[in-house]
CSV table of C-alpha atoms and ligand atoms in Angstrom, one decimal:
chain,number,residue,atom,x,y,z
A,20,UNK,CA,0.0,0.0,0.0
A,21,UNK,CA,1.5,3.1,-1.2
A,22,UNK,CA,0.2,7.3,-0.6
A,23,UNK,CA,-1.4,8.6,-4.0
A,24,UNK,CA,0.5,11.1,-6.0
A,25,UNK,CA,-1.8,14.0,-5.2
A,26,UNK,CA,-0.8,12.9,-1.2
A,27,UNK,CA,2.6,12.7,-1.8
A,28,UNK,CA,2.8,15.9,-3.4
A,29,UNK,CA,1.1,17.3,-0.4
A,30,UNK,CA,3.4,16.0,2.2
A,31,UNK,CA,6.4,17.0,0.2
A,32,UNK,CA,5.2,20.6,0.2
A,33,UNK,CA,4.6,20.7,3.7
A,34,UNK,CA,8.3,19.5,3.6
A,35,UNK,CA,7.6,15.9,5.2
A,36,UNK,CA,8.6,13.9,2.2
A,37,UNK,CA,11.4,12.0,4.6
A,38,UNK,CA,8.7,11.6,7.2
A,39,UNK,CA,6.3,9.9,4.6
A,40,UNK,CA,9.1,7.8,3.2
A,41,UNK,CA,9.6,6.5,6.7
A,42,UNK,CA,6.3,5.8,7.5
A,43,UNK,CA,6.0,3.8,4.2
A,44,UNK,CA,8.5,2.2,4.8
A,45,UNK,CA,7.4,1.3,8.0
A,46,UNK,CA,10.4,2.6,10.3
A,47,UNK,CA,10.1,4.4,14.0
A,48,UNK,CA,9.0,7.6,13.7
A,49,UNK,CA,11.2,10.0,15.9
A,50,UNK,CA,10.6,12.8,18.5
A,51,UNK,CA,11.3,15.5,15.9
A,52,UNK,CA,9.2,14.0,13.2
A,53,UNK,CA,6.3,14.2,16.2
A,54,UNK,CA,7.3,17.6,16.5
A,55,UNK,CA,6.7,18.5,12.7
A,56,UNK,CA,3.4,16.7,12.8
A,57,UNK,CA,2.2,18.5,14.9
A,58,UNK,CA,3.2,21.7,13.7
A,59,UNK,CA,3.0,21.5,10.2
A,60,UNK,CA,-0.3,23.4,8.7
A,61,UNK,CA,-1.1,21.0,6.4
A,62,UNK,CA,-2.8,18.7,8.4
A,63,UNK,CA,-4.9,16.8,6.0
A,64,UNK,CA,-1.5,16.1,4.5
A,65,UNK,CA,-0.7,14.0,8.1
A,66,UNK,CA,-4.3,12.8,8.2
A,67,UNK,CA,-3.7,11.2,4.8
A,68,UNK,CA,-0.3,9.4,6.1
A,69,UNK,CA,-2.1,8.0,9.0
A,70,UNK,CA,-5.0,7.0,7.2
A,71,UNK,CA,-2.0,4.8,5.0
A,72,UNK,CA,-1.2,3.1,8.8
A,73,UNK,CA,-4.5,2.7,9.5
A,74,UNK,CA,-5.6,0.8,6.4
A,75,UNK,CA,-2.4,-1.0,6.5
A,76,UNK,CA,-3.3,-2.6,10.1
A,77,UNK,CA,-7.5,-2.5,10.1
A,78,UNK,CA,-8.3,-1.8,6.1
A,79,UNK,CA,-12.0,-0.3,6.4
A,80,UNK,CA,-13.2,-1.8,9.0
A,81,UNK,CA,-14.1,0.2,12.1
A,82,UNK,CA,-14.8,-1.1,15.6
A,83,UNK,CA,-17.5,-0.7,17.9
A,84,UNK,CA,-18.5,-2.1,21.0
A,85,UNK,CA,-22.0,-2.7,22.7
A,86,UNK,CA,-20.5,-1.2,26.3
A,87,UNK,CA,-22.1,0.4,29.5
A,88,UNK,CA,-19.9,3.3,31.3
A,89,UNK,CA,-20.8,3.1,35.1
A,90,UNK,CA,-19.7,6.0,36.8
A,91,UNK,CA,-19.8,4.5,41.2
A,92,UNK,CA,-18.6,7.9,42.6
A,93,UNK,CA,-17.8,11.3,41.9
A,94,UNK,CA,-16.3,11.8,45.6
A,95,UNK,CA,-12.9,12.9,45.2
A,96,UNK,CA,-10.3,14.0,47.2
A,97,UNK,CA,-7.4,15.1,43.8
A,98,UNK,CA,-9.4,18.3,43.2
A,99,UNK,CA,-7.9,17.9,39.6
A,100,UNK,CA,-8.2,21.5,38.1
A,101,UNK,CA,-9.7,20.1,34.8
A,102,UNK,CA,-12.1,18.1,36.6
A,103,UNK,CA,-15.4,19.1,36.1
A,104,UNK,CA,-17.0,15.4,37.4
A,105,UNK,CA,-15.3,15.4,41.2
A,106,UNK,CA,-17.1,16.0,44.2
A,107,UNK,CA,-14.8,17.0,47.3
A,108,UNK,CA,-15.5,15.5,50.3
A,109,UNK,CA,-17.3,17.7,52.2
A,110,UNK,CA,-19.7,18.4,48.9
A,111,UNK,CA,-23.0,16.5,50.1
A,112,UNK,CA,-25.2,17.8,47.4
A,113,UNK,CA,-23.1,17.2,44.4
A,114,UNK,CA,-21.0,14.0,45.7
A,115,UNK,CA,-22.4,10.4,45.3
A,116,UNK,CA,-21.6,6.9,45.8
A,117,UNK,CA,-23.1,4.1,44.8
A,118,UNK,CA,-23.8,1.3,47.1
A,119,UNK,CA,-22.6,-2.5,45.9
A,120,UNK,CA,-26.2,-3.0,44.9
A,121,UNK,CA,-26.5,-0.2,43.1
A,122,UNK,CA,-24.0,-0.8,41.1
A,123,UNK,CA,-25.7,-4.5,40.7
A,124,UNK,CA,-29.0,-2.6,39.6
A,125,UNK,CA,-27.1,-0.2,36.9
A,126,UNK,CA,-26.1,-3.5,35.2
A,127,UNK,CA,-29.5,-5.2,35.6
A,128,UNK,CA,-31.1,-2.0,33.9
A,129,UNK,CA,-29.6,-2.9,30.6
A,130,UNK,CA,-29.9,-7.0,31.0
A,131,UNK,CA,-32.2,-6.8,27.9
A,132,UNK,CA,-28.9,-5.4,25.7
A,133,UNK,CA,-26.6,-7.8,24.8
A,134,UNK,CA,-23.7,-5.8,26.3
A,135,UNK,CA,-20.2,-7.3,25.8
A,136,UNK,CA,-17.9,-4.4,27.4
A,137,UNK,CA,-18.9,-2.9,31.1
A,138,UNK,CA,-16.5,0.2,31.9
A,139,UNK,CA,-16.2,1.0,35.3
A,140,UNK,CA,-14.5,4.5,36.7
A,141,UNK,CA,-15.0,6.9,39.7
A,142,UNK,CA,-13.9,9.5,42.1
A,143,UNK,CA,-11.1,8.7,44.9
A,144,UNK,CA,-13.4,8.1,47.6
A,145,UNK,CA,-10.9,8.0,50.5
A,146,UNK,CA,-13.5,6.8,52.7
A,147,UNK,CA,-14.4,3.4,50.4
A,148,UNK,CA,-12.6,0.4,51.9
A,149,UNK,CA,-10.7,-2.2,50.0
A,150,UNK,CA,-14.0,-4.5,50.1
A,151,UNK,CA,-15.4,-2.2,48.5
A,152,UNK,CA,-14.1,-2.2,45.4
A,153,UNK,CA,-13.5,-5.9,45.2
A,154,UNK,CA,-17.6,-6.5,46.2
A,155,UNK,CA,-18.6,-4.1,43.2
A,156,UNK,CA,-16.7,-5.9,40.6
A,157,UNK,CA,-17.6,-9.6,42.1
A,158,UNK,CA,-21.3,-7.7,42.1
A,159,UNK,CA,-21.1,-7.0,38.2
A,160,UNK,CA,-19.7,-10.4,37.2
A,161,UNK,CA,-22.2,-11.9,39.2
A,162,UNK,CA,-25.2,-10.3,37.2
A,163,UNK,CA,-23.1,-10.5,34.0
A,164,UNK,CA,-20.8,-12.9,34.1
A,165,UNK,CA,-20.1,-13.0,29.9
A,166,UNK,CA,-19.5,-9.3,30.5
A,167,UNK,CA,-16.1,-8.1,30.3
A,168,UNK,CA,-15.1,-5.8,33.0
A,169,UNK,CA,-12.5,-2.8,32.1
A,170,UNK,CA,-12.5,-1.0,35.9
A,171,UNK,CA,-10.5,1.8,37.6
A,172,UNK,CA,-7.9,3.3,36.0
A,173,UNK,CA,-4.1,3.9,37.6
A,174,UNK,CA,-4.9,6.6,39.7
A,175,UNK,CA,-7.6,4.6,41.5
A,176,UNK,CA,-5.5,1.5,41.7
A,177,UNK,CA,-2.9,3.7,43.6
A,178,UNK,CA,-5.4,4.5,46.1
A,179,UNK,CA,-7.0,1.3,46.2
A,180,UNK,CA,-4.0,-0.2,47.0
A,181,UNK,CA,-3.4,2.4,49.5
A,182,UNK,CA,-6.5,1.4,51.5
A,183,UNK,CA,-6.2,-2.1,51.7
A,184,UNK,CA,-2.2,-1.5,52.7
A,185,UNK,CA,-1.6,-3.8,50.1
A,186,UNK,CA,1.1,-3.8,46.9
A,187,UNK,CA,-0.4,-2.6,43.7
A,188,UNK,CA,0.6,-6.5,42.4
A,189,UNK,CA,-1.4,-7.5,45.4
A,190,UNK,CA,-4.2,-5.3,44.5
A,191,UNK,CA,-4.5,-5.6,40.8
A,192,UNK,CA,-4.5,-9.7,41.8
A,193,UNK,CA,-7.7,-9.3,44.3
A,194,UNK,CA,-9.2,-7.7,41.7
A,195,UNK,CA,-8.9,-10.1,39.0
A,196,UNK,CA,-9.9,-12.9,41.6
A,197,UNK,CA,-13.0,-11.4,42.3
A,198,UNK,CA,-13.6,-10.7,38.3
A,199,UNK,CA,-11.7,-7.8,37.0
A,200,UNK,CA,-10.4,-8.2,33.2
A,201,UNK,CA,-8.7,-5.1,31.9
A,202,UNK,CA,-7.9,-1.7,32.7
A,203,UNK,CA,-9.3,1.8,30.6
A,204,UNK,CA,-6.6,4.0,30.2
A,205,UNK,CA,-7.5,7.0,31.8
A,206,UNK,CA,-5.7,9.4,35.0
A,207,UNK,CA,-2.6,9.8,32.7
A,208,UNK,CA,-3.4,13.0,31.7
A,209,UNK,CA,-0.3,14.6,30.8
A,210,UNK,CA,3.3,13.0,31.2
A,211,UNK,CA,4.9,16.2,32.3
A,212,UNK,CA,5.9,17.2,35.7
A,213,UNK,CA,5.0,20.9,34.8
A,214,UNK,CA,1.4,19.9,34.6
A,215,UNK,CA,1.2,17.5,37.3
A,216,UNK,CA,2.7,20.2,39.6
A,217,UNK,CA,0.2,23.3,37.9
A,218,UNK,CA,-3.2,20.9,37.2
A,219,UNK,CA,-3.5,17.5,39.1
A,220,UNK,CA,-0.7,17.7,41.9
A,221,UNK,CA,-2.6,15.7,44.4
A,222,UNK,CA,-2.5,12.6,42.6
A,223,UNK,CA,0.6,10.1,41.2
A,224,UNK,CA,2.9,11.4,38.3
A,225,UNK,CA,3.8,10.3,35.1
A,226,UNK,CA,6.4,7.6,36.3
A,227,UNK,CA,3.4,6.1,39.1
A,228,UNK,CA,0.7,6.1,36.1
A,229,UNK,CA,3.6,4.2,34.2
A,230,UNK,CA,5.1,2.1,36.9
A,231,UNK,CA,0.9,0.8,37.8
A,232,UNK,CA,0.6,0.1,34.4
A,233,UNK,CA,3.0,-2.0,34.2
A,234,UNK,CA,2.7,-3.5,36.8
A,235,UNK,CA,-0.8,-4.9,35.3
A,236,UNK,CA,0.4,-5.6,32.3
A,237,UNK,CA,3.0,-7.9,33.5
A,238,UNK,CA,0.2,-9.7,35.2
A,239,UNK,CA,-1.4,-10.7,32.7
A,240,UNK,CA,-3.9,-7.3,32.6
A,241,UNK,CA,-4.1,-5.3,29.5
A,242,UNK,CA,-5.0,-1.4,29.5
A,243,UNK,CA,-6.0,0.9,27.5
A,244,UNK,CA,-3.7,4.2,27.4
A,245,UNK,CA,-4.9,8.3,27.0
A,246,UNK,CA,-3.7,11.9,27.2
A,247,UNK,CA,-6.0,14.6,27.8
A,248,UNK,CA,-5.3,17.6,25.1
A,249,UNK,CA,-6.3,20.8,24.6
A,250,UNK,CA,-5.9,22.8,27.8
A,251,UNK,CA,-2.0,24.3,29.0
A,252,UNK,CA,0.2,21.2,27.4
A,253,UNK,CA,2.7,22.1,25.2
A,254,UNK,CA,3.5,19.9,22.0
A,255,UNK,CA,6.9,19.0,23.2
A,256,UNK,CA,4.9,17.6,26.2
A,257,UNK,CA,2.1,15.4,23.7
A,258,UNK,CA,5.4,14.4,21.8
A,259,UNK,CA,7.2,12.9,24.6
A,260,UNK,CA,3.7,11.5,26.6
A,261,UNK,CA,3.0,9.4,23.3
A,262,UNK,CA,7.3,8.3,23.1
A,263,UNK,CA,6.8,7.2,26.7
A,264,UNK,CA,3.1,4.8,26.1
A,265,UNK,CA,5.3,3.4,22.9
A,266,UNK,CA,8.0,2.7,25.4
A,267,UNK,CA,6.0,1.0,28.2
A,268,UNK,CA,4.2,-0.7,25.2
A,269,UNK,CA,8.0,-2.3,23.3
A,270,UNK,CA,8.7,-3.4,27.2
A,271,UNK,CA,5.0,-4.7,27.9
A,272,UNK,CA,3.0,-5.0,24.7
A,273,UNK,CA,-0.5,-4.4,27.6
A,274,UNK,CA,-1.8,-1.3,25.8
A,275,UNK,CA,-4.9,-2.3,23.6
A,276,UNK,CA,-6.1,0.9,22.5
A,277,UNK,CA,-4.7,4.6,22.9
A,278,UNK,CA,-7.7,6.9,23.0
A,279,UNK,CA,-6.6,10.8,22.7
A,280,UNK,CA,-9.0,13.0,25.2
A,281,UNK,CA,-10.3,15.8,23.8
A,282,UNK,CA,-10.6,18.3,27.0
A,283,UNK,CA,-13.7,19.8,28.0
A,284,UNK,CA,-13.8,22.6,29.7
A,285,UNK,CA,-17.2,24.0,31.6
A,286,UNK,CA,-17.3,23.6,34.7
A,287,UNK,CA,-13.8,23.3,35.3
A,288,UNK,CA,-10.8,25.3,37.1
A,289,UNK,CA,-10.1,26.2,33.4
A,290,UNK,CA,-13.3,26.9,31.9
A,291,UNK,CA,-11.6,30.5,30.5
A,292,UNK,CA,-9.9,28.7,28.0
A,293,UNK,CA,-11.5,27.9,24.5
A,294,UNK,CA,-12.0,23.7,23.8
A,295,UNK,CA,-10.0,22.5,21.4
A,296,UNK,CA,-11.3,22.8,17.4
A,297,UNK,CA,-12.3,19.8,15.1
A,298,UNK,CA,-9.0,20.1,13.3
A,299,UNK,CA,-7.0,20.1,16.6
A,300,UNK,CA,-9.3,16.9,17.8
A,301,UNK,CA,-8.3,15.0,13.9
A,302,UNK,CA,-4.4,15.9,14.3
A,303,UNK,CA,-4.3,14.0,17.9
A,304,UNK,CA,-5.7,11.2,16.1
A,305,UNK,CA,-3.6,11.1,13.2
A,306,UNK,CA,-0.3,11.8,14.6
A,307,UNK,CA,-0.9,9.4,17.6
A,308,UNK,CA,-2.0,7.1,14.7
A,309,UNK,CA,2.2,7.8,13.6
A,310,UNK,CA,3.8,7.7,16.3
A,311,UNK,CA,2.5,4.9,18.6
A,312,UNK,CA,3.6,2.4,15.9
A,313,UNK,CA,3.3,-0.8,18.4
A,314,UNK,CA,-0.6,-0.2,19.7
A,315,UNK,CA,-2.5,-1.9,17.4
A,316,UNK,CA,-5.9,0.9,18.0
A,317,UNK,CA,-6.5,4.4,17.3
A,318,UNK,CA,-10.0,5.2,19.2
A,319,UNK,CA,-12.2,8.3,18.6
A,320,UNK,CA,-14.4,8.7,21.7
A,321,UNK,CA,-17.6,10.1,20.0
A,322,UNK,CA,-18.4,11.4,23.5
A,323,UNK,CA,-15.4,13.3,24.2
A,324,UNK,CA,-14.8,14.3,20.1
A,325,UNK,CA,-18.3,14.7,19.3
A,326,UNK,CA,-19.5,12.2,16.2
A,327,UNK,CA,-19.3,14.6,13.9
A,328,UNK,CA,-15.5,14.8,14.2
A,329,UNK,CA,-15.0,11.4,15.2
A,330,UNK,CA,-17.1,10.3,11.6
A,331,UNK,CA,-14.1,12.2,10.1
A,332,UNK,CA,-11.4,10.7,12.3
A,333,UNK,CA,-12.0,7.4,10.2
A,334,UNK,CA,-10.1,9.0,8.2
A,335,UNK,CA,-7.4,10.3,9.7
A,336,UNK,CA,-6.2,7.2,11.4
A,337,UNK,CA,-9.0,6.0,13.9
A,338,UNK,CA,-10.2,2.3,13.6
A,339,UNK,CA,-12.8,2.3,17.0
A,340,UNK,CA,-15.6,4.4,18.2
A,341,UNK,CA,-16.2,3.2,21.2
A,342,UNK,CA,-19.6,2.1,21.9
A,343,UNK,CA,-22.9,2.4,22.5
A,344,UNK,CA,-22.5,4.0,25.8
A,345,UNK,CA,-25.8,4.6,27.5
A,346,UNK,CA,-24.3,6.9,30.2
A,347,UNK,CA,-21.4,9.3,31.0
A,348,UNK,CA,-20.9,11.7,34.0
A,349,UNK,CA,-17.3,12.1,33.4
A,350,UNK,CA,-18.5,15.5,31.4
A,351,UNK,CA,-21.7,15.7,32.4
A,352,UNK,CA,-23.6,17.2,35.1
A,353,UNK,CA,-25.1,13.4,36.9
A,354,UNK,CA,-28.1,15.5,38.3
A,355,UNK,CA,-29.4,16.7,34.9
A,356,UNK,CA,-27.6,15.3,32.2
A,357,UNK,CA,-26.6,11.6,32.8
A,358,UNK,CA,-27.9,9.5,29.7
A,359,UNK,CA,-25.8,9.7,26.6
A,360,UNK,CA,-26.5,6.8,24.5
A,361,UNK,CA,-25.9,5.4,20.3
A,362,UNK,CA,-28.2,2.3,19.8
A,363,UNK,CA,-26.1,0.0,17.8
A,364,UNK,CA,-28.0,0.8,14.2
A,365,UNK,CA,-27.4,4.5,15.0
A,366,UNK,CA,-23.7,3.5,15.7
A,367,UNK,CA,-23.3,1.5,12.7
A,368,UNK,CA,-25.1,4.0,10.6
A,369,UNK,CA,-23.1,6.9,11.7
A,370,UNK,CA,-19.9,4.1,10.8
A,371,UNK,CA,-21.0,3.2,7.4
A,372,UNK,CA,-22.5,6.8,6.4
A,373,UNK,CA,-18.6,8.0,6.6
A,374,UNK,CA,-17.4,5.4,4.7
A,375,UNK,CA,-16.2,2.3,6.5
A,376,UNK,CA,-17.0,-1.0,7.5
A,377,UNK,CA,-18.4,-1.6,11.2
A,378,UNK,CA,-17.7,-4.5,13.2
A,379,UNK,CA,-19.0,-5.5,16.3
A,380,UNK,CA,-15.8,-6.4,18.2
A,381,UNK,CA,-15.6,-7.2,22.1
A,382,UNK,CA,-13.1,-5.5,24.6
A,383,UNK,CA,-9.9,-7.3,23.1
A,384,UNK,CA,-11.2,-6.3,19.8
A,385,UNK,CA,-12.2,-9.8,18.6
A,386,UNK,CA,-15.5,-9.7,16.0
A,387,UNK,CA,-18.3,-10.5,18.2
A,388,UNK,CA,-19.3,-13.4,15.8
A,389,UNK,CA,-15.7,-14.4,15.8
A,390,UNK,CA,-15.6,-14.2,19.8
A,391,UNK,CA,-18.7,-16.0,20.2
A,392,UNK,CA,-17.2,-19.1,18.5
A,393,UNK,CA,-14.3,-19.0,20.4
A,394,UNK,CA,-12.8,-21.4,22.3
B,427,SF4,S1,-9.8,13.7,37.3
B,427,SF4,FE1,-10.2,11.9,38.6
B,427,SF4,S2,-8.8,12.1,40.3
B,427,SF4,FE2,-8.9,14.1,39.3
B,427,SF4,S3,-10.5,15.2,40.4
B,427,SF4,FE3,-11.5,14.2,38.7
B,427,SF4,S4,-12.3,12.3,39.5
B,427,SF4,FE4,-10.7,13.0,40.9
């Protein structure tokens, strides 16, 4: 598979013929060629490359997954600044928590869908205990044990493990006992220790998010990976977060997906600042698409990049959607605004209507029909 002439001519004019020629190739992209991906102006240039990955690894195919988000606090004691879900302590009217059977119920309130993926993340609740946490996610299996369960992501893991003054190894192995499968990918936020010091100081750096996940991944747990974009970070900083997931990845290979987290931000400690554009949300997925040459997805989360944009990012190196959703509080309001939901023929409309092929596929990304006849 080779770049058209019209492309080629493009990428040579933005003066990232060598780049290209890599990429075809098939060779490591560098820190300076991230640099010049992200800077160049002509992005639909670098959307074109990654679109030659993507087809390279996925063709036209594009996943989606019939998942439930369940969302079992918002207490929080990290007071990230771009937070805009947390409840502090003290917060009575905004904060909840959901009991173990509450949690049971959320899952029993879509029994009728035949849901394949649950993902679980909250709040650190520093007043949860350790049973907590492994009763919710013995709770879900229990109600749906064909389910797979992607729950908490490093940051809660830390504090988890905290609680039950156990290792993180210990930890991460209670929770597969009672029925944990995988890990999302979120709480990295930025790799730099500029941000962690300015935005989210209160909870573990770059090298704990790292050091966790690999710490799964050696167990046998895989994880998804993100960065959150579009608020102070500088493009060195995006260059050398996505050099460091492709690191841990060579060393671990645990990172399914990398999903790039467009930042939102009303009703947050930076709600002065403007949300990033559609064109900024298409060059995070195209130049992540580049660069993290050993994870074998590119997701666009239609929640976080709208549909529109993510119906475009098909193009630009995405292969996965996410899924059908039915509710979010991460950037919502949970009072007035919980339900955010695609039915699976909207999904695979939305799919097909921008030109590619959707497939079912299960948390590891297996065709459903292909999953269900597995042994
Ligand atoms: S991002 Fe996570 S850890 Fe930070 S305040 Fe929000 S819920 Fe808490």
């Amino acid at each position: 598979m080779s770049l058209s002439p019209v492309i080629t001519a493009a990428l040579e004019r933005a003066g990232l013929a060598d780049v290209a020629a890599r990429v075809v190739a098939g060779e490591r992209l560098s820190a300076d060629d991230g640099l010049r991906l992200y800077t160049t102006p002509d992005l639909h240039a670098v959307g074109a490359l990654a679109n030659l990955v993507r087809e390279r690894r996925h063709g036209d195919t594009c996943y989606w997954v019939r998942n439930q988000h369940i969302n079992y606090t918002n207490v929080c004691n990290k007071s990230c600044v771009f937070c805009s879900f947390y409840a502090a302590p003290r917060d009575k009217d905004k904060g909840y928590t959901m009991s173990v059977e509450q949690v049971a119920d959320k899952v029993r309130a879509y029994l009728d869908l035949p849901i394949r993926e649950i993902h679980m993340v909250g709040g650190v609740n520093p007043k949860l205990p350790y049973q907590y946490y492994l009763d919710i996610v013995a709770a879900i299996k229990a109600v749906r044990p064909d389910c797979t369960l992607k729950a908490f992501t490093m940051v809660e893991i830390e504090q988890i493990a905290r609680v039950g003054r156990v290792s993180e190894e210990q930890c991460l192995t209670d929770l597969r006992a009672a029925g944990l499968d995988m890990l999302p990918g979120g709480g990295a936020e930025v790799f730099s220790d500029r941000i962690h010091r300015d935005l989210f100081w209160a909870k573990g750096d770059s090298q704990r998010w790292v050091e966790i996940a690999a710490t799964a991944h050696r167990l046998g747990l895989r994880s998804n990976a993100t960065l959150l974009y579009g608020h102070v970070e500088q493009t060195e900083e995006k260059v050398r977060h996505l050099l460091m997931l492709r690191e841990l990845q060579d060393e671990t290979g645990g990172i399914v997906a990398y999903i790039p987290l467009s930042f939102h931000p009303e009703n947050t400690g930076l709600a002065h600042l403007a949300p990033p554009t559609g064109m900024a949300d298409l060059r995070e997925v195209a130049v992540s698409r580049l660069l993290l040459d050993n994870v074998e997805h590119i997701k666009s989360f239609w929640i976080m990049n709208t549909i529109a944009v993510t119906q475009a990012a098909l193009w630009y190196g995405a292969d996965d959607t996410d899924g059908t959703i039915q509710e979010y509080e991460v950037t919502r309001d949970p009072q007035t605004d919980r339900r955010q939901v695609l039915a699976a023929e909207q999904l695979e409309a939305l799919i097909a209507e921008a030109g590619r092929r959707p497939v079912e596929r299960d948390a590891l990304y297996r065709p459903v029909a292909e999953a269900a006849h597995a042994v």
